[in-house]
CSV table of C-alpha atoms in Angstrom, one decimal:
chain,number,residue,atom,x,y,z
A,1,MET,CA,0.1,0.2,0.0
A,2,LYS,CA,1.5,3.3,-0.5
A,3,LYS,CA,1.4,5.8,2.1
A,4,ASN,CA,0.7,9.4,1.9
A,5,PRO,CA,3.5,11.2,3.6
A,6,GLN,CA,1.4,14.5,4.9
A,7,ILE,CA,-0.9,11.2,6.6
A,8,ILE,CA,2.5,10.3,8.2
A,9,VAL,CA,3.5,13.5,9.4
A,10,LEU,CA,0.1,14.2,10.8
A,11,LEU,CA,0.1,11.0,12.7
A,12,PHE,CA,3.5,11.6,14.1
A,13,CYS,CA,2.5,15.3,15.2
A,14,LEU,CA,-0.9,13.9,17.0
A,15,PHE,CA,1.4,11.3,18.9
A,16,LEU,CA,3.5,13.7,20.0
A,17,ALA,CA,0.5,15.8,21.0
A,18,LEU,CA,-0.5,13.1,23.2
A,19,ALA,CA,2.6,12.0,24.0
A,20,GLY,CA,3.8,15.5,25.3
A,21,LYS,CA,3.5,15.6,28.7
A,22,PRO,CA,6.7,16.5,30.6
A,23,VAL,CA,7.3,14.7,34.0
A,24,PRO,CA,6.6,17.1,36.6
A,25,VAL,CA,9.7,17.8,38.6
A,26,VAL,CA,8.2,16.5,41.8
A,27,GLY,CA,11.3,16.0,43.8
A,28,ASN,CA,11.8,19.3,45.6
A,29,VAL,CA,7.8,19.7,46.1
A,30,GLU,CA,8.1,16.3,48.1
A,31,ASN,CA,11.1,17.4,50.1
A,32,LEU,CA,8.9,20.7,51.0
A,33,LYS,CA,5.6,18.8,51.7
A,34,LYS,CA,7.8,16.8,54.1
A,35,GLU,CA,9.2,20.0,55.8
A,36,ILE,CA,5.9,21.5,56.2
A,37,GLN,CA,4.5,18.3,57.9
A,38,SER,CA,7.6,18.6,60.4
A,39,HIS,CA,6.6,22.0,61.3
A,40,SER,CA,2.9,21.2,61.8
A,41,SER,CA,4.2,18.4,64.3
A,42,GLU,CA,5.9,21.2,66.4
A,43,ILE,CA,3.3,23.6,65.9
A,44,GLN,CA,0.7,21.1,67.7
A,45,GLN,CA,3.2,20.6,70.4
A,46,ILE,CA,3.9,24.4,71.1
A,47,GLU,CA,-0.2,24.6,70.7
A,48,LYS,CA,-0.2,22.2,73.5
A,49,GLU,CA,2.4,24.3,75.6
A,50,ILE,CA,0.1,27.3,75.1
A,51,ALA,CA,-3.0,25.6,76.7
A,52,GLU,CA,-1.0,24.5,79.6
A,53,TYR,CA,0.1,28.0,80.5
A,54,SER,CA,-3.8,29.0,79.8
A,55,GLN,CA,-5.3,26.3,82.1
A,56,ARG,CA,-2.5,27.8,85.0
A,57,LEU,CA,-3.7,30.9,84.0
A,58,SER,CA,-6.9,30.4,85.0
A,59,GLN,CA,-6.2,28.9,88.0
A,60,VAL,CA,-4.1,31.9,88.8
A,61,LYS,CA,-6.9,33.9,88.6
A,62,SER,CA,-9.1,32.2,90.9
A,63,LYS,CA,-6.5,33.0,93.9
A,64,ALA,CA,-6.8,36.1,96.1
A,65,ASN,CA,-5.8,39.4,94.6
A,66,THR,CA,-2.3,39.5,96.1
A,67,LEU,CA,1.1,40.7,95.2
A,68,GLN,CA,2.1,37.1,95.0
A,69,THR,CA,-0.4,36.1,92.8
A,70,GLU,CA,0.0,39.2,90.4
A,71,ILE,CA,3.6,38.8,89.8
A,72,GLU,CA,2.6,34.9,89.2
A,73,ARG,CA,0.3,35.8,86.6
A,74,ILE,CA,2.7,38.4,84.8
A,75,ASP,CA,5.5,35.8,84.7
A,76,LEU,CA,3.1,33.2,83.6
A,77,THR,CA,1.5,35.7,80.7
A,78,ARG,CA,5.2,36.6,79.7
A,79,GLN,CA,5.7,32.9,79.4
A,80,LYS,CA,2.6,32.4,77.5
A,81,LEU,CA,3.5,35.0,75.2
A,82,SER,CA,7.0,34.1,74.5
A,83,ALA,CA,5.4,30.7,73.4
A,84,ASP,CA,2.8,32.5,71.4
A,85,ILE,CA,5.8,34.3,69.4
A,86,ASN,CA,7.1,31.0,69.1
A,87,LEU,CA,4.0,29.8,67.4
A,88,THR,CA,3.6,32.5,65.2
A,89,THR,CA,7.3,32.3,64.2
A,90,LYS,CA,6.6,28.5,63.0
A,91,GLU,CA,3.3,29.5,61.3
A,92,ILE,CA,5.4,32.0,59.4
A,93,GLN,CA,7.8,29.3,58.4
A,94,THR,CA,5.3,27.0,57.1
A,95,THR,CA,3.7,29.7,55.2
A,96,GLU,CA,6.7,30.3,53.5
A,97,LEU,CA,7.3,26.7,52.7
A,98,THR,CA,3.9,26.4,51.3
A,99,LEU,CA,4.5,29.4,49.1
A,100,GLU,CA,7.7,28.2,47.8
A,101,LYS,CA,5.9,24.7,47.2
A,102,LEU,CA,3.1,26.6,45.3
A,103,ASN,CA,5.6,28.6,43.3
A,104,LEU,CA,7.2,25.5,42.4
A,105,GLU,CA,3.6,23.6,41.3
A,106,ILE,CA,2.9,27.0,39.6
A,107,ALA,CA,6.1,26.8,37.3
A,108,ASP,CA,5.6,23.2,36.7
A,109,THR,CA,2.2,23.8,35.6
A,110,GLU,CA,3.1,26.6,33.3
A,111,LYS,CA,5.5,24.4,31.7
A,112,GLU,CA,3.3,21.8,31.1
A,113,ILE,CA,0.9,24.1,29.6
A,114,THR,CA,3.5,26.1,27.2
A,115,ASN,CA,4.6,22.4,26.1
A,116,ARG,CA,1.0,21.3,25.4
A,117,ARG,CA,0.1,24.5,23.7
A,118,MET,CA,3.5,24.1,21.6
A,119,VAL,CA,2.7,20.7,20.0
A,120,MET,CA,-0.9,20.7,19.7
A,121,ALA,CA,-0.2,24.1,17.5
A,122,GLU,CA,2.0,22.2,15.6
A,123,ALA,CA,-0.1,19.3,14.9
A,124,ILE,CA,-3.3,21.8,14.4
A,125,LYS,CA,-0.7,23.5,11.8
A,126,LYS,CA,-0.3,20.0,9.7
A,127,ILE,CA,-4.2,19.3,9.9
A,128,ASN,CA,-4.8,22.7,8.1
A,129,LEU,CA,-2.1,21.8,5.8
A,130,ILE,CA,-3.9,18.4,4.8
A,131,ASN,CA,-7.1,19.9,4.7
A,132,THR,CA,-6.3,22.0,1.9
A,133,ASP,CA,-5.6,18.7,-0.2
A,134,ASN,CA,-8.2,17.2,-2.6
A,135,ILE,CA,-10.0,14.4,-0.5
A,136,VAL,CA,-10.2,12.3,-4.2
A,137,GLU,CA,-6.0,12.3,-4.4
A,138,ILE,CA,-5.9,11.2,-0.9
A,139,PHE,CA,-8.0,8.2,-2.0
A,140,LEU,CA,-6.2,7.9,-4.5
A,141,THR,CA,-2.8,7.1,-3.3
A,142,HIS,CA,-4.8,3.9,-1.6
A,143,ASN,CA,-4.3,0.6,-3.1
A,144,SER,CA,-8.1,0.1,-1.8
A,145,LEU,CA,-10.8,1.4,-0.3
A,146,SER,CA,-10.6,-0.6,3.2
A,147,ASP,CA,-7.1,0.7,3.2
A,148,PHE,CA,-8.6,4.6,2.7
A,149,LEU,CA,-10.9,3.9,5.2
A,150,GLN,CA,-8.8,1.9,7.8
A,151,GLU,CA,-6.3,4.7,7.9
A,152,THR,CA,-9.2,7.6,7.8
A,153,ASN,CA,-10.8,6.0,10.7
A,154,ALA,CA,-7.1,6.0,12.7
A,155,LEU,CA,-7.2,9.6,11.8
A,156,GLU,CA,-10.7,10.0,13.3
A,157,ARG,CA,-9.8,8.0,16.5
A,158,LEU,CA,-6.2,10.1,16.9
A,159,GLN,CA,-8.2,13.4,16.4
A,160,GLU,CA,-10.8,12.2,19.3
A,161,GLU,CA,-7.4,11.2,21.3
A,162,MET,CA,-6.5,15.1,20.3
A,163,LYS,CA,-9.7,16.8,21.8
A,164,SER,CA,-9.3,14.5,25.1
A,165,ASN,CA,-5.7,16.3,25.4
A,166,LEU,CA,-7.3,19.6,24.9
A,167,LEU,CA,-9.6,19.0,27.5
A,168,ALA,CA,-6.6,17.9,29.9
A,169,LEU,CA,-5.1,21.1,29.1
A,170,GLN,CA,-7.8,23.2,30.2
A,171,ASP,CA,-7.8,21.1,33.5
A,172,HIS,CA,-4.2,22.0,33.9
A,173,GLN,CA,-5.2,25.9,33.2
A,174,VAL,CA,-7.9,25.8,36.0
A,175,ALA,CA,-5.6,24.0,38.5
A,176,MET,CA,-3.0,26.4,38.0
A,177,ALA,CA,-5.5,29.5,38.8
A,178,ILE,CA,-6.3,27.6,41.6
A,179,ARG,CA,-2.9,27.3,43.2
A,180,MET,CA,-2.5,31.2,42.1
A,181,THR,CA,-5.9,31.8,44.6
A,182,GLU,CA,-4.1,29.8,47.3
A,183,GLU,CA,-0.9,31.4,47.0
A,184,GLU,CA,-2.6,35.0,47.0
A,185,ARG,CA,-4.1,33.5,50.3
A,186,GLU,CA,-1.0,32.2,51.8
A,187,ARG,CA,0.7,35.8,50.7
A,188,GLN,CA,-2.0,37.4,52.8
A,189,GLU,CA,-1.7,35.2,55.7
A,190,LEU,CA,1.9,35.8,55.8
A,191,SER,CA,1.5,39.5,56.0
A,192,THR,CA,-0.9,38.5,59.0
A,193,LEU,CA,1.5,36.7,61.0
A,194,GLN,CA,4.2,39.2,60.5
A,195,ASN,CA,2.2,41.7,61.9
A,196,ARG,CA,0.8,39.6,64.7
A,197,LEU,CA,4.4,38.9,65.6
A,198,ALA,CA,5.3,42.6,65.9
A,199,SER,CA,2.3,43.0,67.8
A,200,GLN,CA,3.3,39.9,70.2
A,201,LYS,CA,6.9,41.2,70.9
A,202,SER,CA,5.5,44.9,71.7
A,203,ILE,CA,3.1,43.1,74.4
A,204,VAL,CA,5.9,41.4,75.9
A,205,ASP,CA,7.8,44.7,76.1
A,206,ARG,CA,4.7,46.4,77.8
A,207,GLU,CA,4.4,43.1,80.4
A,208,ARG,CA,8.3,43.6,81.3
A,209,THR,CA,7.6,47.0,82.0
A,210,GLN,CA,4.8,46.7,84.3
A,211,GLN,CA,6.1,43.9,86.2
A,212,ASN,CA,9.3,45.8,87.0
A,213,ALA,CA,7.0,49.1,87.4
A,214,LEU,CA,4.7,47.3,89.9
A,215,LEU,CA,7.9,45.7,92.1
A,216,THR,CA,9.4,49.5,91.9
A,217,SER,CA,6.1,51.0,93.3
A,218,THR,CA,5.4,48.1,95.6
A,219,ARG,CA,8.9,47.3,96.9
A,220,ASN,CA,7.6,44.0,97.0
A,221,GLU,CA,5.3,44.5,100.3
A,222,GLU,CA,2.1,43.3,100.2
A,223,SER,CA,0.4,46.2,102.3
A,224,THR,CA,1.5,48.9,99.8
A,225,TYR,CA,0.2,46.6,96.8
A,226,GLN,CA,-3.3,46.2,98.7
A,227,GLN,CA,-3.2,50.5,99.0
A,228,GLN,CA,-2.8,51.0,95.4
A,229,LEU,CA,-6.0,48.2,94.6
A,230,ALA,CA,-7.8,50.6,96.9
A,231,LYS,CA,-6.6,53.5,95.3
A,232,ARG,CA,-7.4,52.5,91.8
A,233,LEU,CA,-11.0,51.2,93.2
A,234,GLU,CA,-11.5,54.5,94.0
A,235,GLN,CA,-10.0,56.2,91.1
A,236,LYS,CA,-12.3,53.8,88.9
A,237,LYS,CA,-15.5,55.0,91.1
A,238,GLN,CA,-15.1,58.7,90.3
A,239,ILE,CA,-14.5,58.5,87.1
A,240,GLU,CA,-17.2,56.6,86.3
A,241,ALA,CA,-19.4,59.0,88.2
A,242,GLU,CA,-18.1,61.6,86.0
A,243,ILE,CA,-18.8,59.9,83.3
A,244,ARG,CA,-22.3,59.0,84.5
A,245,ARG,CA,-22.8,62.5,84.8
A,246,ILE,CA,-22.1,63.6,81.4
A,247,GLU,CA,-23.8,60.7,79.8
A,248,GLU,CA,-26.8,61.5,81.9
A,249,GLN,CA,-27.2,64.9,79.8
A,250,ILE,CA,-26.7,63.5,76.5
A,251,ARG,CA,-30.1,63.2,74.7
A,252,VAL,CA,-30.2,61.4,71.3
A,253,VAL,CA,-33.5,60.5,69.6
A,254,ILE,CA,-32.8,56.9,68.5
A,255,ASP,CA,-34.9,56.0,65.5
A,256,PRO,CA,-35.4,51.8,65.9
A,257,SER,CA,-35.8,51.4,62.1
A,258,SER,CA,-32.5,52.7,61.6
A,259,LEU,CA,-31.0,49.8,63.4
A,260,PRO,CA,-30.5,46.0,62.1
A,261,SER,CA,-33.0,43.8,63.6
A,262,PRO,CA,-31.8,42.0,66.6
A,263,GLY,CA,-30.8,38.5,65.7
A,264,SER,CA,-28.0,36.1,66.6
A,265,GLY,CA,-25.3,36.5,63.6
A,266,VAL,CA,-25.5,40.1,62.9
A,267,LEU,CA,-22.1,40.3,64.4
A,268,ARG,CA,-19.3,38.1,64.5
A,269,TRP,CA,-17.8,37.4,67.9
A,270,PRO,CA,-14.6,39.4,68.3
A,271,LEU,CA,-12.9,36.3,69.9
A,272,LYS,CA,-12.5,33.1,68.8
A,273,GLU,CA,-12.8,30.9,71.8
A,274,VAL,CA,-15.8,32.4,73.7
A,275,ARG,CA,-16.2,32.6,77.4
A,276,ILE,CA,-18.9,35.1,78.9
A,277,THR,CA,-17.6,36.2,82.5
A,278,GLN,CA,-20.0,39.1,83.0
A,279,TYR,CA,-23.0,40.0,81.1
A,280,PHE,CA,-25.0,43.1,80.3
A,281,GLY,CA,-26.8,45.1,82.3
A,282,ASN,CA,-28.0,44.7,86.2
A,283,THR,CA,-25.6,41.4,86.2
A,284,PRO,CA,-25.2,40.1,89.9
A,285,PHE,CA,-21.4,41.5,90.0
A,286,ALA,CA,-22.6,44.8,89.3
A,287,THR,CA,-25.3,45.2,91.5
A,288,GLN,CA,-22.9,43.7,94.3
A,289,ASN,CA,-20.4,46.2,93.2
A,290,PRO,CA,-22.9,49.8,93.1
A,291,GLN,CA,-19.4,51.8,93.8
A,292,VAL,CA,-17.9,50.7,90.6
A,293,TYR,CA,-21.2,50.7,88.5
A,294,SER,CA,-23.1,53.6,90.2
A,295,GLY,CA,-26.5,51.2,89.9
A,296,LYS,CA,-26.1,51.8,86.1
A,297,GLY,CA,-25.5,47.8,85.6
A,298,HIS,CA,-22.5,46.7,83.0
A,299,SER,CA,-22.4,48.5,79.6
A,300,GLY,CA,-21.2,45.4,77.5
A,301,ILE,CA,-19.9,42.2,78.3
A,302,ASP,CA,-16.8,40.7,79.4
A,303,LEU,CA,-15.1,37.8,77.6
A,304,ALA,CA,-12.0,35.8,79.3
A,305,ALA,CA,-9.0,35.7,77.6
A,306,SER,CA,-5.7,35.8,78.4
A,307,VAL,CA,-3.1,38.8,77.3
A,308,GLY,CA,-2.4,38.7,73.9
A,309,THR,CA,-5.1,36.9,72.6
A,310,PRO,CA,-6.0,38.0,68.8
A,311,THR,CA,-9.1,40.0,68.8
A,312,TYR,CA,-11.5,40.5,65.4
A,313,ALA,CA,-13.6,42.9,63.9
A,314,VAL,CA,-17.2,42.1,64.4
A,315,ALA,CA,-18.3,43.3,60.8
A,316,ASP,CA,-16.8,45.6,58.2
A,317,GLY,CA,-16.3,49.1,59.5
A,318,ARG,CA,-13.8,52.1,60.2
A,319,VAL,CA,-12.0,53.1,63.4
A,320,THR,CA,-13.5,56.2,64.8
A,321,GLY,CA,-11.3,56.2,68.0
A,322,ILE,CA,-8.1,54.7,69.4
A,323,ASP,CA,-6.8,55.5,72.7
A,324,ASP,CA,-5.1,54.6,76.2
A,325,THR,CA,-6.5,56.0,79.2
A,326,ASP,CA,-3.6,54.6,81.3
A,327,ARG,CA,-1.6,57.5,79.9
A,328,VAL,CA,-3.3,60.2,82.4
A,329,CYS,CA,-4.6,57.7,84.8
A,330,PRO,CA,-3.5,54.1,84.8
A,331,GLY,CA,-5.7,51.8,86.2
A,332,ALA,CA,-9.2,53.9,86.3
A,333,SER,CA,-11.0,53.2,83.5
A,334,TYR,CA,-10.9,51.5,80.0
A,335,GLY,CA,-6.9,51.4,79.3
A,336,LYS,CA,-6.1,51.0,75.8
A,337,TRP,CA,-9.5,50.9,73.9
A,338,LEU,CA,-10.7,50.5,70.3
A,339,LEU,CA,-14.1,52.2,68.2
A,340,LEU,CA,-15.1,51.0,65.3
A,341,GLU,CA,-18.3,52.2,63.0
A,342,HIS,CA,-20.3,49.7,61.2
A,343,ALA,CA,-22.6,50.4,58.3
A,344,ASN,CA,-25.3,49.3,60.0
A,345,GLY,CA,-25.9,52.0,62.3
A,346,LEU,CA,-23.8,50.2,65.3
A,347,SER,CA,-20.4,51.0,66.7
A,348,THR,CA,-18.3,48.7,68.5
A,349,LEU,CA,-16.0,49.3,71.5
A,350,TYR,CA,-13.3,46.8,72.5
A,351,ALA,CA,-11.4,47.9,76.0
A,352,HIS,CA,-8.7,46.6,78.4
A,353,LEU,CA,-6.6,45.9,75.3
A,354,SER,CA,-2.9,45.4,75.2
A,355,HIS,CA,-2.1,46.4,71.7
A,356,THR,CA,-3.8,47.3,68.3
A,357,PRO,CA,-1.4,48.0,65.1
A,358,LEU,CA,-4.5,50.3,63.6
A,359,LYS,CA,-4.6,53.8,63.6
A,360,GLU,CA,-7.9,56.2,63.5
A,361,GLY,CA,-9.7,56.2,60.3
A,362,ASP,CA,-8.3,53.1,58.8
A,363,ALA,CA,-11.2,50.5,57.1
A,364,VAL,CA,-11.2,46.7,58.5
A,365,LYS,CA,-13.2,44.1,57.4
A,366,ALA,CA,-15.1,41.3,59.1
A,367,GLY,CA,-12.9,38.6,60.9
A,368,GLN,CA,-9.8,40.7,60.2
A,369,GLU,CA,-7.4,40.7,63.6
A,370,ILE,CA,-7.8,44.5,65.2
A,371,ALA,CA,-6.1,44.4,68.3
A,372,TYR,CA,-4.9,41.9,71.4
A,373,THR,CA,-6.6,41.6,74.6
A,374,GLY,CA,-5.1,42.7,77.9
A,375,ASN,CA,-4.8,43.9,81.3
A,376,SER,CA,-5.0,47.7,80.7
A,377,GLY,CA,-7.2,50.0,82.7
A,378,TYR,CA,-9.2,49.2,85.6
A,379,THR,CA,-9.6,45.2,85.5
A,380,THR,CA,-10.0,42.4,88.3
A,381,GLY,CA,-7.9,40.3,85.9
A,382,PRO,CA,-7.6,40.1,81.7
A,383,HIS,CA,-10.4,40.1,79.5
A,384,LEU,CA,-11.7,41.6,77.0
A,385,HIS,CA,-15.1,44.0,77.8
A,386,PHE,CA,-16.9,44.2,74.5
A,387,GLU,CA,-19.8,47.3,74.1
A,388,VAL,CA,-22.2,47.8,70.9
A,389,LEU,CA,-23.6,51.3,70.7
A,390,VAL,CA,-26.0,53.1,68.5
A,391,THR,CA,-23.6,54.9,66.3
A,392,SER,CA,-25.8,58.2,66.2
A,393,ALA,CA,-26.0,58.5,69.9
A,394,VAL,CA,-21.7,57.9,70.6
A,395,ARG,CA,-19.2,60.3,70.1
A,396,VAL,CA,-15.4,60.5,71.3
A,397,THR,CA,-14.4,63.4,73.8
A,398,ASP,CA,-11.5,65.5,72.9
A,399,GLY,CA,-9.3,64.9,75.3
A,400,ILE,CA,-8.4,68.5,75.7
A,401,THR,CA,-11.3,70.2,77.6
A,402,GLU,CA,-13.7,67.5,77.9
A,403,LEU,CA,-13.9,64.9,80.8
A,404,LYS,CA,-11.3,66.7,83.2
A,405,SER,CA,-11.2,64.2,86.1
A,406,LYS,CA,-11.1,65.0,89.4
A,407,SER,CA,-9.7,61.8,90.5
A,408,CYS,CA,-6.4,62.3,88.7
A,409,ALA,CA,-4.9,65.4,88.9
A,410,GLY,CA,-4.6,67.0,85.7
A,411,ALA,CA,-6.0,64.2,84.0
A,412,VAL,CA,-8.1,64.8,80.9
A,413,TYR,CA,-9.7,61.3,79.6
A,414,ARG,CA,-10.3,60.7,75.9
A,415,LEU,CA,-13.1,58.3,75.8
A,416,PRO,CA,-16.5,57.3,73.8
A,417,LEU,CA,-19.5,58.5,75.6
A,418,SER,CA,-23.3,57.6,74.7
A,419,GLY,CA,-26.5,58.1,76.2
A,420,PHE,CA,-28.1,55.3,77.9
A,421,ASN,CA,-30.4,54.5,75.2
A,422,GLY,CA,-27.4,54.1,72.8
A,423,LYS,CA,-25.9,51.1,74.8
A,424,LEU,CA,-27.4,48.4,73.5
A,425,ASN,CA,-26.8,44.4,74.7
A,426,PRO,CA,-24.6,42.8,72.4
A,427,LEU,CA,-26.0,39.3,73.1
A,428,SER,CA,-28.5,40.7,70.8
A,429,TYR,CA,-26.8,40.6,67.6
A,430,LEU,CA,-24.1,38.3,68.4
């Protein structure tokens, strides 16, 4: 049988297209996977260590409020923060390895896509050349009809294989798009972890400074420490009374229809692990401590959290206030606080923080890390104080002429203030 040389070339090109599947260089990828698994095991061990520190801190909190207990709490907090830093460092290393693996996989997929395209383009080019020939001439090159049909059927089968190969190429393109999305997500995670690491180091420095200040001011004497606690409580009582007097004068008409309907899930929780230690309103603790709450009840909810716990935005929003009352009167009020305004008519307040990387005017997304819990201001232990406020009813004092305090000589507080009807029960929306 006389063979058509063009058909032979075409078949050869099509075989190239079908065989043109370069073997990925997976050696480095497999090594990276092993390293990632190793880091994951180390991360689990560090998380176990952190959990143990958290348990010990909970036990310390239940002890009597003495100087020795406070020193023990600070020491444990610093050890836990060191473990937190170690964990974040490992997570950064793991993320960097994941990015390296993804880059190799992307490069490998791009190479395979390029090779497939080149080979298939050449095959299509040959098909186009043959399609210009007269079908009668091709038929006459064969000794019999059966030979012609046999070769034609073979060509059709190979064309089907080529179609299948094209679909495989498209699958590779989809896979690469997915990997590139994963890479972008990992890069964002890396940025978050790097910011967290810087914040955690800052918190450790703050705890170290507080411990030194405590030891210096008390001269390691229990009686002096108890005197300090009594003074802080008196200052707390006075500043709360001063704030109440101003808030009682705030008269804002609130349109209920401008607020979201109460219901679970309107706002996210500000912490990943939620344990409420005090509720909103006239709780037993507020009732039993009228010297602190002036009979007006608790204005938010308190969530248990050790120093340095990441705190998250409960909804998209914008930072409308950040300050630290400890700058003007240590241990008397909110300490470091952060106020967010949301588009749904609500604002949220986060208080007793240890650190925030944000500044006023910053936009935030729901679920974004915005701060870290602490023990600043007046507290009976580390926790997050969280409030939900009506945006139209809340304002931040100027910190210059407003709210001059009698409890701390020369202190001028910068705080968010709201009429009583502007303070909402967070549990109505969480």
